[in-house]
Amino acid sequence: MSRPVPRPYLANPQITKAVLERHQFTIQKKYGQNFLIDPSVPEEIICAAEITEEDFVLEIGPGIGTMTQYLGANAREVTAVEIDRMLLPVLEDTLQGYHNVEVINRDILKVDIRRLAQEKNRGCPIKVVANLPYYITTPIIMKLLESHVPIKSITVMVQKEVADRMQSGPGTKDYGALSLAVQYYAQPRIVAEVPLRCFMPRPKVGSAVVHLVGYEEPRVAVRDEALLFRLIRASFNQRRKTLVNGLKNSPELHVSKEAVEAAVTAIGKPLTVRGETLTLEEFAALADLLSGRQTGEKSGGKMCVSG
Ligand code: SAM
């Protein structure tokens, strides 16, 4: 039988303030540090992520350990990756008794998550939970999705605007490269909107918790994934242009105007169509039609989206 761990106690403004003062910790804006101070939020995250005592959980950015305490209390094992080494003594203090939690002092973008899943969970799908640092939300999400790490779900706090973009569909103002990239790999769902008062210090923008469940196979089959991503990027880089103009002018696509026009017509769209109205399936069909019709150099294949 596993040893019991303490009850979480940190999600509270007075206690958070006292911990920060005791350790003379200065909040680092550059690391996107906004600590949770309302217990309803970690409780909701635990519930949305369906954390059970069977789970291994990777937490990104434990901060002073607020969410980490809840994870320690509910999961089998937790690895929490924190970039700020000044938080290590704080975490040593607040995670006392949480013997199932390991803290790693690293930049999550440099961690081999696949290896971590292998070592900690015998390569079985892991759950990822985080109140993400907003300055690198997109690179972190894309790393998790693209690196073919076995992932059961990702439950993360992000800016409300980013959460909206992740789950938007064609023809809406929030629809863009991030929507398509996320939806290619996973099904996103906003599970909660979180008011500013739930954080210390208060962020400038609203937040939301989004739950992503990864597909076993990407949502669409496409011959050349790299080309699909280049097409998407080119379409949204020049959002106000027609799809044909966006694609033929893109420096990373080498396709003739005729080839683009023929492909757009073949998917049943008028030549005046804008990329922002196309579904993921239509982008995939376009990529298949244009695959092998490129001239000259190709550039990298990973989805590089801003935000
Ligand atoms: N989980 C805590 C909470 O909810 O109260 C803190 C969340 S705070 C929004 C983001 C945390 O991510 C901070 O602790 C910050 O230092 C950490 N962080 C920022 N960039 C990071 C990176 N590249 N790798 C790992 N942690 C990072």
XYZ file of C-alpha atoms and ligand atoms in Angstrom:
334
model
C 0.000 0.000 0.000
C 1.299 3.467 -0.863
C 1.978 6.005 1.894
C -0.591 8.805 2.254
C 0.445 12.318 1.211
C -0.556 15.605 2.912
C -3.728 17.444 1.917
C -3.149 20.303 -0.541
C -3.139 23.646 1.284
C -1.398 26.179 -0.971
C -4.270 27.429 -3.142
C -5.001 30.377 -0.911
C -3.865 34.048 -1.155
C -2.639 34.409 2.454
C -0.707 31.124 2.406
C 0.815 31.853 -1.012
C 1.910 35.298 0.194
C 3.390 33.815 3.371
C 5.336 31.162 1.407
C 6.721 33.783 -0.988
C 7.771 35.999 1.936
C 9.283 33.149 3.925
C 11.516 32.296 0.984
C 12.025 35.939 -0.025
C 11.000 34.878 -3.485
C 10.652 37.548 -6.175
C 8.092 36.742 -8.848
C 9.691 36.547 -12.292
C 7.546 38.089 -15.025
C 9.956 36.771 -17.653
C 8.929 33.227 -16.725
C 5.202 34.016 -16.851
C 4.739 33.435 -13.111
C 1.112 33.802 -12.028
C 0.368 31.483 -9.140
C -3.022 29.932 -8.506
C -4.684 31.062 -5.273
C -8.184 29.619 -5.625
C -8.742 25.930 -4.802
C -11.659 25.598 -7.225
C -9.262 25.826 -10.185
C -6.888 22.932 -9.355
C -9.918 20.901 -8.272
C -11.538 21.505 -11.654
C -8.311 20.606 -13.474
C -7.974 17.331 -11.532
C -11.561 16.534 -12.435
C -11.253 17.459 -16.163
C -8.013 15.474 -16.494
C -9.637 12.557 -14.630
C -6.500 12.072 -12.548
C -6.510 8.751 -10.701
C -3.993 6.880 -8.580
C -3.010 4.880 -11.664
C -1.719 7.933 -13.497
C 1.758 9.224 -14.111
C 1.465 12.987 -14.652
C 3.934 15.414 -16.177
C 3.411 18.899 -14.769
C 4.956 21.835 -16.596
C 5.938 24.788 -14.416
C 4.959 23.843 -10.839
C 5.702 27.360 -9.526
C 5.485 27.156 -5.729
C 3.751 23.774 -5.998
C 0.056 24.677 -5.820
C -1.226 22.429 -8.617
C 1.543 19.935 -7.814
C 0.100 19.266 -4.351
C -3.242 18.332 -5.931
C -1.501 16.117 -8.471
C 0.565 14.452 -5.741
C -2.601 13.813 -3.750
C -4.461 12.258 -6.688
C -1.944 10.630 -9.060
C 0.382 7.655 -8.682
C 3.474 9.638 -9.618
C 4.254 13.166 -10.755
C 7.244 14.731 -12.474
C 7.193 18.519 -12.339
C 9.537 20.430 -14.654
C 10.409 23.948 -13.478
C 12.821 26.309 -15.231
C 13.352 28.743 -12.349
C 15.986 27.349 -9.988
C 15.041 29.947 -7.359
C 11.814 27.968 -6.910
C 13.634 24.760 -5.940
C 13.945 25.554 -2.192
C 10.321 26.697 -2.196
C 9.192 23.430 -3.791
C 11.323 21.426 -1.383
C 9.388 23.101 1.410
C 5.847 22.961 -0.038
C 6.165 19.425 -1.407
C 7.400 17.905 1.844
C 5.612 14.611 2.346
C 4.607 14.353 -1.336
C 6.979 11.423 -1.831
C 5.460 10.611 -5.236
C 6.548 13.955 -6.734
C 9.885 14.579 -8.425
C 10.941 18.093 -9.422
C 13.284 18.566 -12.372
C 14.963 21.940 -12.838
C 14.913 22.344 -16.631
C 13.380 24.158 -19.542
C 10.501 21.938 -20.668
C 11.372 22.661 -24.300
C 14.682 20.839 -23.720
C 13.279 17.796 -21.934
C 13.105 14.458 -23.752
C 9.479 13.747 -22.852
C 9.416 10.505 -24.787
C 12.232 9.188 -22.628
C 10.516 10.430 -19.489
C 7.339 8.540 -20.460
C 9.461 5.447 -21.104
C 11.224 5.650 -17.733
C 8.254 6.650 -15.598
C 5.334 4.989 -17.334
C 6.872 2.108 -19.297
C 6.188 4.064 -22.501
C 2.422 4.036 -21.853
C 0.438 7.214 -22.552
C 0.946 9.909 -19.934
C -1.214 12.813 -18.779
C 0.124 16.352 -18.966
C -1.200 19.071 -16.682
C -0.074 22.694 -16.445
C -0.907 26.247 -15.705
C 1.253 27.226 -18.651
C 3.627 30.184 -18.804
C 1.819 32.279 -21.429
C 4.961 33.497 -23.208
C 5.652 30.020 -24.603
C 2.226 28.373 -24.682
C 2.260 27.549 -28.393
C 5.799 26.088 -28.567
C 5.022 23.869 -25.557
C 1.708 22.636 -26.977
C 3.253 21.999 -30.386
C 6.215 20.163 -28.851
C 3.832 17.885 -26.958
C 1.698 17.225 -30.023
C 4.410 16.875 -32.640
C 7.023 14.889 -30.800
C 4.988 11.665 -30.957
C 5.167 11.266 -27.194
C 2.556 8.779 -25.963
C 0.017 11.185 -24.445
C -3.424 10.352 -23.097
C -4.472 13.944 -22.517
C -3.191 17.468 -22.015
C -5.085 19.670 -19.573
C -3.703 23.168 -19.470
C -4.469 26.700 -18.418
C -3.836 29.082 -21.283
C -4.904 32.589 -22.263
C -8.612 32.554 -23.057
C -7.850 33.884 -26.519
C -5.468 30.985 -27.220
C -8.024 28.459 -25.947
C -10.584 29.974 -28.333
C -8.131 29.693 -31.218
C -7.448 26.033 -30.430
C -11.065 25.007 -30.710
C -12.256 27.361 -33.486
C -13.523 26.153 -36.817
C -13.434 27.550 -40.366
C -14.869 30.994 -41.055
C -14.503 32.313 -37.498
C -12.179 35.145 -36.502
C -10.165 32.914 -34.158
C -9.578 30.176 -36.741
C -5.970 29.936 -37.810
C -2.825 27.853 -38.053
C -2.965 26.977 -34.330
C -6.560 25.684 -34.641
C -5.592 23.414 -37.517
C -2.337 22.231 -35.962
C -4.029 21.335 -32.669
C -7.056 19.759 -34.325
C -4.859 17.652 -36.601
C -3.497 15.885 -33.519
C -6.152 16.246 -30.840
C -9.695 17.126 -29.911
C -9.731 20.329 -27.832
C -12.446 21.332 -25.354
C -12.570 24.390 -23.101
C -13.552 23.095 -19.676
C -13.452 26.290 -17.612
C -12.941 30.018 -17.849
C -10.815 31.319 -15.009
C -11.182 34.861 -13.648
C -8.176 37.119 -13.021
C -8.778 37.030 -9.252
C -7.727 33.351 -9.133
C -4.056 34.283 -9.664
C -1.282 36.055 -7.791
C -0.206 38.361 -9.350
C -3.269 38.896 -11.546
C -2.518 38.421 -15.244
C -3.585 41.135 -17.700
C -5.721 38.782 -19.789
C -8.421 36.209 -19.100
C -7.567 32.511 -18.864
C -9.230 29.220 -19.664
C -8.537 25.567 -19.013
C -8.434 23.513 -22.183
C -8.487 19.728 -22.307
C -6.920 18.047 -25.341
C -7.405 14.374 -26.049
C -4.895 13.106 -28.618
C -6.055 10.978 -31.557
C -4.396 7.614 -32.030
C -3.791 8.665 -35.637
C -3.969 12.270 -36.888
C -7.515 13.364 -37.767
C -6.841 13.341 -41.519
C -4.646 11.120 -43.636
C -2.287 13.043 -45.871
C 0.562 11.907 -48.112
C 2.966 14.702 -47.178
C 2.423 16.055 -43.655
C 5.187 18.626 -44.067
C 3.510 20.039 -47.158
C 0.150 20.187 -45.350
C 1.732 22.311 -42.632
C 3.449 24.584 -45.148
C 0.154 25.111 -46.963
C -1.647 25.982 -43.742
C 1.084 28.371 -42.692
C 1.146 30.056 -46.104
C -2.652 30.457 -46.124
C -2.787 32.185 -42.758
C 0.393 34.239 -43.132
C -1.492 36.262 -45.683
C -4.937 35.998 -44.230
C -6.505 38.824 -46.231
C -5.371 37.387 -49.556
C -7.169 34.760 -51.586
C -5.899 31.234 -51.066
C -4.468 31.165 -54.593
C -2.453 34.363 -54.045
C -1.357 33.314 -50.554
C -0.003 30.003 -51.830
C 1.599 31.166 -55.035
C 3.412 34.022 -53.240
C 4.645 31.957 -50.325
C 8.463 31.706 -50.145
C 8.265 28.214 -48.654
C 6.013 26.715 -51.316
C 7.224 26.249 -54.821
C 4.096 25.757 -56.833
C 2.931 27.443 -60.000
C -0.204 29.562 -60.108
C -1.715 27.064 -62.567
C -1.093 24.124 -60.235
C -2.637 25.998 -57.285
C -5.672 27.043 -59.341
C -6.205 23.498 -60.595
C -5.993 22.098 -57.050
C -8.387 24.699 -55.625
C -10.876 23.963 -58.406
C -10.457 20.219 -57.849
C -11.530 20.538 -54.197
C -14.660 22.325 -55.403
C -13.759 25.853 -54.311
C -13.898 29.080 -56.335
C -10.574 30.753 -57.173
C -11.580 33.673 -54.920
C -11.788 31.471 -51.797
C -9.834 32.506 -48.682
C -7.776 29.945 -46.748
C -9.608 30.825 -43.533
C -12.765 29.106 -44.836
C -11.132 25.719 -45.521
C -11.538 22.736 -43.221
C -8.634 20.528 -42.181
C -9.930 17.858 -44.575
C -9.898 20.388 -47.456
C -6.342 21.465 -46.624
C -5.334 17.784 -46.639
C -6.998 17.245 -50.033
C -5.187 20.310 -51.361
C -1.872 18.992 -50.022
C -2.432 15.634 -51.722
C -3.238 17.352 -55.026
C -0.129 19.534 -54.806
C 2.203 16.862 -53.546
C 4.732 16.038 -56.245
C 3.821 19.238 -58.121
C 6.375 21.375 -56.333
C 9.384 22.803 -58.080
C 12.765 23.585 -56.482
C 13.646 23.625 -52.778
C 11.464 22.437 -49.945
C 11.668 23.846 -46.435
C 11.123 22.264 -42.998
C 8.107 20.255 -42.092
C 7.165 20.950 -38.501
C 4.200 23.152 -37.788
C 5.594 26.481 -36.692
C 2.756 28.658 -35.492
C 2.908 31.926 -33.644
C 1.094 32.907 -30.460
N 1.775 25.812 -11.571
C 1.906 27.028 -10.812
C 0.537 27.514 -10.399
O -0.423 27.140 -11.074
O 0.446 28.269 -9.434
C 2.684 28.098 -11.577
C 2.167 28.451 -12.949
S 2.989 29.833 -13.677
C 1.713 30.431 -14.736
C 4.099 29.103 -14.881
C 5.288 28.368 -14.301
O 6.059 27.839 -15.392
C 6.232 29.219 -13.490
O 6.568 28.549 -12.319
C 7.467 29.389 -14.380
O 8.660 29.593 -13.665
C 7.449 28.069 -15.126
N 8.130 28.098 -16.443
C 8.249 29.141 -17.294
N 8.908 28.780 -18.403
C 9.216 27.459 -18.269
C 9.903 26.514 -19.077
N 10.404 26.850 -20.277
N 10.064 25.246 -18.605
C 9.563 24.898 -17.386
N 8.905 25.755 -16.576
C 8.723 27.020 -17.013
